[in-house]
């Protein structure tokens, strides 16, 4: 982490961003978000966890981008597919400690980092699974399934739909023009009910949106 960025600097940036999202900072573990970013910085180069390296960009692109999804998360059990370094799953788990979160990734080194972060941050509501999503068969299904960088909407829907509890929702965090991806999903047999929510992430001008999908079963 750049020496010009203290824990206080990061905390102030995150707090201001949470307020800009319309959320209440007092309800967030801001210090845990800061500690998570420091772990990412320490492990980042060796484990190739994220291409985002500048502290200011880490706040906007990792923490605030994840927290923009928070109002759409529901239920008691959530799964983050292709979680990578724990984005958005670990950030959302820190924000919602009463929910149980499963973070899934097929790459062992990513899971190894998350397990270390869970220990260092004293997180008690998260478990990790190293598996391909298509092969994952949990004992209990999920009310919310999230994804940030798993693949196309169609890949996410076909790969993860079997993990949804009745009335559950798939939440895909997306950027740019996704009109083609939406058409691909809508043209499939048993196409899901689909809604697109525009997201305004403080500190970035990039177009972001959240795609909500519910199965027809």
Tab-separated table of C-alpha atoms in Angstrom:
chain	number	residue	atom	x	y	z
A	1	UNK	CA	0.000	0.000	0.000
A	2	UNK	CA	1.320	3.417	-0.901
A	3	UNK	CA	2.987	5.103	2.091
A	4	UNK	CA	0.960	8.227	1.377
A	5	UNK	CA	-2.185	6.291	2.288
A	6	UNK	CA	-2.705	5.664	5.978
A	7	UNK	CA	-5.478	3.553	7.479
A	8	UNK	CA	-7.198	6.825	8.325
A	9	UNK	CA	-7.069	7.972	4.699
A	10	UNK	CA	-8.610	4.729	3.509
A	11	UNK	CA	-11.290	4.805	6.196
A	12	UNK	CA	-12.268	8.360	5.270
A	13	UNK	CA	-12.524	7.466	1.575
A	14	UNK	CA	-14.614	4.398	2.303
A	15	UNK	CA	-16.884	6.250	4.730
A	16	UNK	CA	-17.511	9.036	2.216
A	17	UNK	CA	-18.270	6.468	-0.463
A	18	UNK	CA	-20.730	4.616	1.758
A	19	UNK	CA	-22.554	7.892	2.404
A	20	UNK	CA	-22.617	8.605	-1.341
A	21	UNK	CA	-24.216	5.193	-1.881
A	22	UNK	CA	-27.037	6.273	0.437
A	23	UNK	CA	-25.996	3.846	3.173
A	24	UNK	CA	-25.141	4.538	6.823
A	25	UNK	CA	-21.431	4.242	7.659
A	26	UNK	CA	-22.183	3.414	11.301
A	27	UNK	CA	-23.724	0.138	10.093
A	28	UNK	CA	-20.544	-0.875	8.268
A	29	UNK	CA	-17.292	-2.387	9.596
A	30	UNK	CA	-15.115	0.231	7.922
A	31	UNK	CA	-11.985	-0.875	9.768
A	32	UNK	CA	-12.465	-4.408	8.439
A	33	UNK	CA	-12.725	-3.074	4.876
A	34	UNK	CA	-9.426	-1.241	5.391
A	35	UNK	CA	-7.774	-4.359	6.800
A	36	UNK	CA	-9.039	-6.365	3.827
A	37	UNK	CA	-7.495	-3.894	1.361
A	38	UNK	CA	-4.180	-4.106	3.171
A	39	UNK	CA	-4.263	-7.906	2.912
A	40	UNK	CA	-5.028	-7.624	-0.796
A	41	UNK	CA	-2.052	-5.333	-1.208
A	42	UNK	CA	0.251	-7.681	0.705
A	43	UNK	CA	-0.809	-10.808	-1.170
A	44	UNK	CA	-1.662	-9.190	-4.482
A	45	UNK	CA	1.551	-9.489	-6.473
A	46	UNK	CA	2.465	-13.029	-5.435
A	47	UNK	CA	-1.040	-14.393	-5.962
A	48	UNK	CA	-2.171	-12.138	-8.832
A	49	UNK	CA	-5.364	-11.370	-6.934
A	50	UNK	CA	-6.387	-8.150	-8.663
A	51	UNK	CA	-5.158	-5.778	-11.337
A	52	UNK	CA	-6.347	-2.863	-9.209
A	53	UNK	CA	-3.329	-1.624	-7.255
A	54	UNK	CA	-3.748	2.086	-6.495
A	55	UNK	CA	-5.365	2.653	-3.070
A	56	UNK	CA	-7.975	5.093	-4.382
A	57	UNK	CA	-8.989	2.645	-7.110
A	58	UNK	CA	-9.117	-0.220	-4.606
A	59	UNK	CA	-11.628	1.743	-2.538
A	60	UNK	CA	-13.897	2.514	-5.494
A	61	UNK	CA	-13.486	-0.578	-7.682
A	62	UNK	CA	-13.404	-3.206	-4.941
A	63	UNK	CA	-15.097	-1.967	-1.755
A	64	UNK	CA	-17.698	0.511	-3.036
A	65	UNK	CA	-18.432	-1.484	-6.192
A	66	UNK	CA	-19.242	-4.456	-3.963
A	67	UNK	CA	-21.311	-2.460	-1.475
A	68	UNK	CA	-23.461	-1.052	-4.288
A	69	UNK	CA	-24.967	-4.563	-4.489
A	70	UNK	CA	-25.882	-4.662	-0.788
A	71	UNK	CA	-29.484	-3.376	-1.056
A	72	UNK	CA	-30.348	-6.245	-3.423
A	73	UNK	CA	-29.010	-9.076	-1.270
A	74	UNK	CA	-31.735	-11.069	0.460
A	75	UNK	CA	-32.343	-14.079	2.638
A	76	UNK	CA	-30.158	-15.888	5.156
A	77	UNK	CA	-27.785	-17.767	2.836
A	78	UNK	CA	-25.716	-16.355	-0.012
A	79	UNK	CA	-23.173	-17.723	-2.471
A	80	UNK	CA	-20.543	-15.774	-4.419
A	81	UNK	CA	-19.595	-17.597	-7.647
A	82	UNK	CA	-16.100	-17.091	-9.053
A	83	UNK	CA	-15.284	-15.052	-5.986
A	84	UNK	CA	-11.593	-14.567	-6.856
A	85	UNK	CA	-10.121	-12.415	-4.097
A	86	UNK	CA	-13.506	-12.254	-2.362
A	87	UNK	CA	-15.112	-9.564	-4.509
A	88	UNK	CA	-17.944	-8.946	-3.884
A	89	UNK	CA	-18.596	-11.921	-1.587
A	90	UNK	CA	-16.214	-11.248	1.294
A	91	UNK	CA	-16.999	-7.530	1.346
A	92	UNK	CA	-20.740	-8.273	1.444
A	93	UNK	CA	-20.191	-10.890	4.149
A	94	UNK	CA	-18.431	-8.276	6.273
A	95	UNK	CA	-21.367	-5.915	5.696
A	96	UNK	CA	-23.991	-8.574	6.512
A	97	UNK	CA	-22.609	-10.610	9.437
A	98	UNK	CA	-26.007	-12.170	10.189
A	99	UNK	CA	-26.023	-13.894	6.786
A	100	UNK	CA	-24.122	-17.077	6.010
A	101	UNK	CA	-21.878	-16.709	2.959
A	102	UNK	CA	-20.190	-19.341	0.809
A	103	UNK	CA	-17.374	-18.123	-1.435
A	104	UNK	CA	-16.721	-20.431	-4.383
A	105	UNK	CA	-13.806	-20.466	-6.796
A	106	UNK	CA	-12.072	-23.194	-8.790
A	107	UNK	CA	-8.585	-21.720	-8.241
A	108	UNK	CA	-6.841	-22.982	-5.131
A	109	UNK	CA	-4.623	-19.934	-4.665
A	110	UNK	CA	-7.658	-17.641	-4.542
A	111	UNK	CA	-9.303	-19.822	-1.914
A	112	UNK	CA	-6.035	-19.923	0.021
A	113	UNK	CA	-5.994	-16.123	0.192
A	114	UNK	CA	-9.626	-15.916	1.280
A	115	UNK	CA	-9.050	-18.478	4.025
A	116	UNK	CA	-6.178	-16.349	5.298
A	117	UNK	CA	-8.349	-13.226	5.165
A	118	UNK	CA	-11.105	-15.015	7.094
A	119	UNK	CA	-8.627	-15.850	9.856
A	120	UNK	CA	-6.945	-12.453	9.943
A	121	UNK	CA	-10.236	-10.535	9.935
A	122	UNK	CA	-11.918	-12.929	12.399
A	123	UNK	CA	-14.817	-13.568	10.050
A	124	UNK	CA	-17.300	-16.133	11.366
A	125	UNK	CA	-20.049	-16.161	8.729
A	126	UNK	CA	-18.056	-17.341	5.693
A	127	UNK	CA	-17.028	-20.729	4.336
A	128	UNK	CA	-14.989	-21.380	1.193
A	129	UNK	CA	-15.421	-24.010	-1.502
A	130	UNK	CA	-12.866	-24.855	-4.191
A	131	UNK	CA	-14.985	-26.211	-7.043
A	132	UNK	CA	-16.447	-25.497	-10.427
A	133	UNK	CA	-19.920	-24.068	-10.020
A	134	UNK	CA	-21.474	-26.699	-12.301
A	135	UNK	CA	-20.163	-29.461	-10.042
A	136	UNK	CA	-21.088	-27.864	-6.725
A	137	UNK	CA	-23.920	-29.613	-4.885
A	138	UNK	CA	-24.472	-28.039	-1.456
A	139	UNK	CA	-26.613	-29.615	1.252
A	140	UNK	CA	-28.728	-26.444	1.350
A	141	UNK	CA	-29.617	-24.014	-1.438
A	142	UNK	CA	-29.100	-20.243	-1.472
A	143	UNK	CA	-31.461	-17.275	-1.386
A	144	UNK	CA	-28.905	-15.034	-3.129
A	145	UNK	CA	-26.193	-15.996	-5.616
A	146	UNK	CA	-23.803	-13.241	-6.711
A	147	UNK	CA	-21.182	-12.940	-9.423
A	148	UNK	CA	-18.853	-10.169	-10.514
A	149	UNK	CA	-16.391	-11.698	-12.972
A	150	UNK	CA	-17.613	-15.234	-13.585
A	151	UNK	CA	-18.552	-14.980	-17.256
A	152	UNK	CA	-21.478	-14.015	-19.448
A	153	UNK	CA	-25.002	-13.761	-18.081
A	154	UNK	CA	-25.902	-16.978	-19.890
A	155	UNK	CA	-22.924	-18.821	-18.388
A	156	UNK	CA	-23.834	-17.546	-14.937
A	157	UNK	CA	-27.496	-18.482	-15.300
A	158	UNK	CA	-26.959	-21.960	-16.703
A	159	UNK	CA	-24.108	-22.715	-14.323
A	160	UNK	CA	-25.651	-21.464	-11.085
A	161	UNK	CA	-29.425	-21.768	-11.396
A	162	UNK	CA	-29.434	-25.176	-9.702
A	163	UNK	CA	-28.078	-23.531	-6.553
A	164	UNK	CA	-31.034	-21.210	-6.024
A	165	UNK	CA	-33.620	-21.823	-3.340
A	166	UNK	CA	-37.279	-21.203	-4.302
A	167	UNK	CA	-37.778	-17.454	-4.786
A	168	UNK	CA	-34.006	-16.986	-4.794
A	169	UNK	CA	-32.236	-14.455	-6.994
A	170	UNK	CA	-29.090	-14.418	-9.130
A	171	UNK	CA	-27.254	-11.071	-8.988
A	172	UNK	CA	-24.684	-10.354	-11.707
A	173	UNK	CA	-22.582	-7.210	-11.375
A	174	UNK	CA	-21.814	-5.964	-14.878
A	175	UNK	CA	-20.231	-3.078	-16.774
A	176	UNK	CA	-20.438	-1.723	-20.305
A	177	UNK	CA	-22.943	-2.744	-22.962
A	178	UNK	CA	-24.589	-6.034	-21.985
A	179	UNK	CA	-27.497	-5.952	-24.460
A	180	UNK	CA	-26.172	-8.997	-26.330
A	181	UNK	CA	-25.758	-10.960	-23.105
A	182	UNK	CA	-29.315	-10.112	-22.115
A	183	UNK	CA	-30.673	-11.307	-25.472
A	184	UNK	CA	-28.777	-14.594	-25.133
A	185	UNK	CA	-30.434	-15.252	-21.783
A	186	UNK	CA	-33.889	-14.197	-22.926
A	187	UNK	CA	-33.690	-16.513	-25.936
A	188	UNK	CA	-32.972	-19.617	-23.865
A	189	UNK	CA	-35.543	-22.246	-23.008
A	190	UNK	CA	-37.049	-21.549	-19.567
A	191	UNK	CA	-35.602	-18.039	-19.662
A	192	UNK	CA	-35.486	-16.330	-16.256
A	193	UNK	CA	-37.366	-13.245	-15.185
A	194	UNK	CA	-34.770	-10.512	-15.624
A	195	UNK	CA	-34.379	-6.959	-14.352
A	196	UNK	CA	-31.502	-4.524	-14.827
A	197	UNK	CA	-30.687	-1.993	-12.119
A	198	UNK	CA	-28.359	0.923	-12.881
A	199	UNK	CA	-25.649	1.374	-10.249
A	200	UNK	CA	-23.868	4.615	-9.457
A	201	UNK	CA	-20.560	3.749	-7.825
A	202	UNK	CA	-18.947	6.802	-6.177
A	203	UNK	CA	-15.572	7.737	-7.564
A	204	UNK	CA	-15.928	6.058	-10.944
A	205	UNK	CA	-17.493	7.173	-14.184
A	206	UNK	CA	-17.719	3.681	-15.654
A	207	UNK	CA	-21.190	2.385	-16.414
A	208	UNK	CA	-22.195	-0.256	-13.884
A	209	UNK	CA	-25.375	-2.248	-13.515
A	210	UNK	CA	-26.809	-5.160	-11.595
A	211	UNK	CA	-28.749	-7.864	-13.427
A	212	UNK	CA	-31.309	-9.704	-11.303
A	213	UNK	CA	-32.446	-13.115	-12.585
A	214	UNK	CA	-35.059	-15.425	-11.116
A	215	UNK	CA	-35.677	-18.918	-12.431
A	216	UNK	CA	-38.965	-19.903	-14.021
A	217	UNK	CA	-39.183	-23.159	-12.030
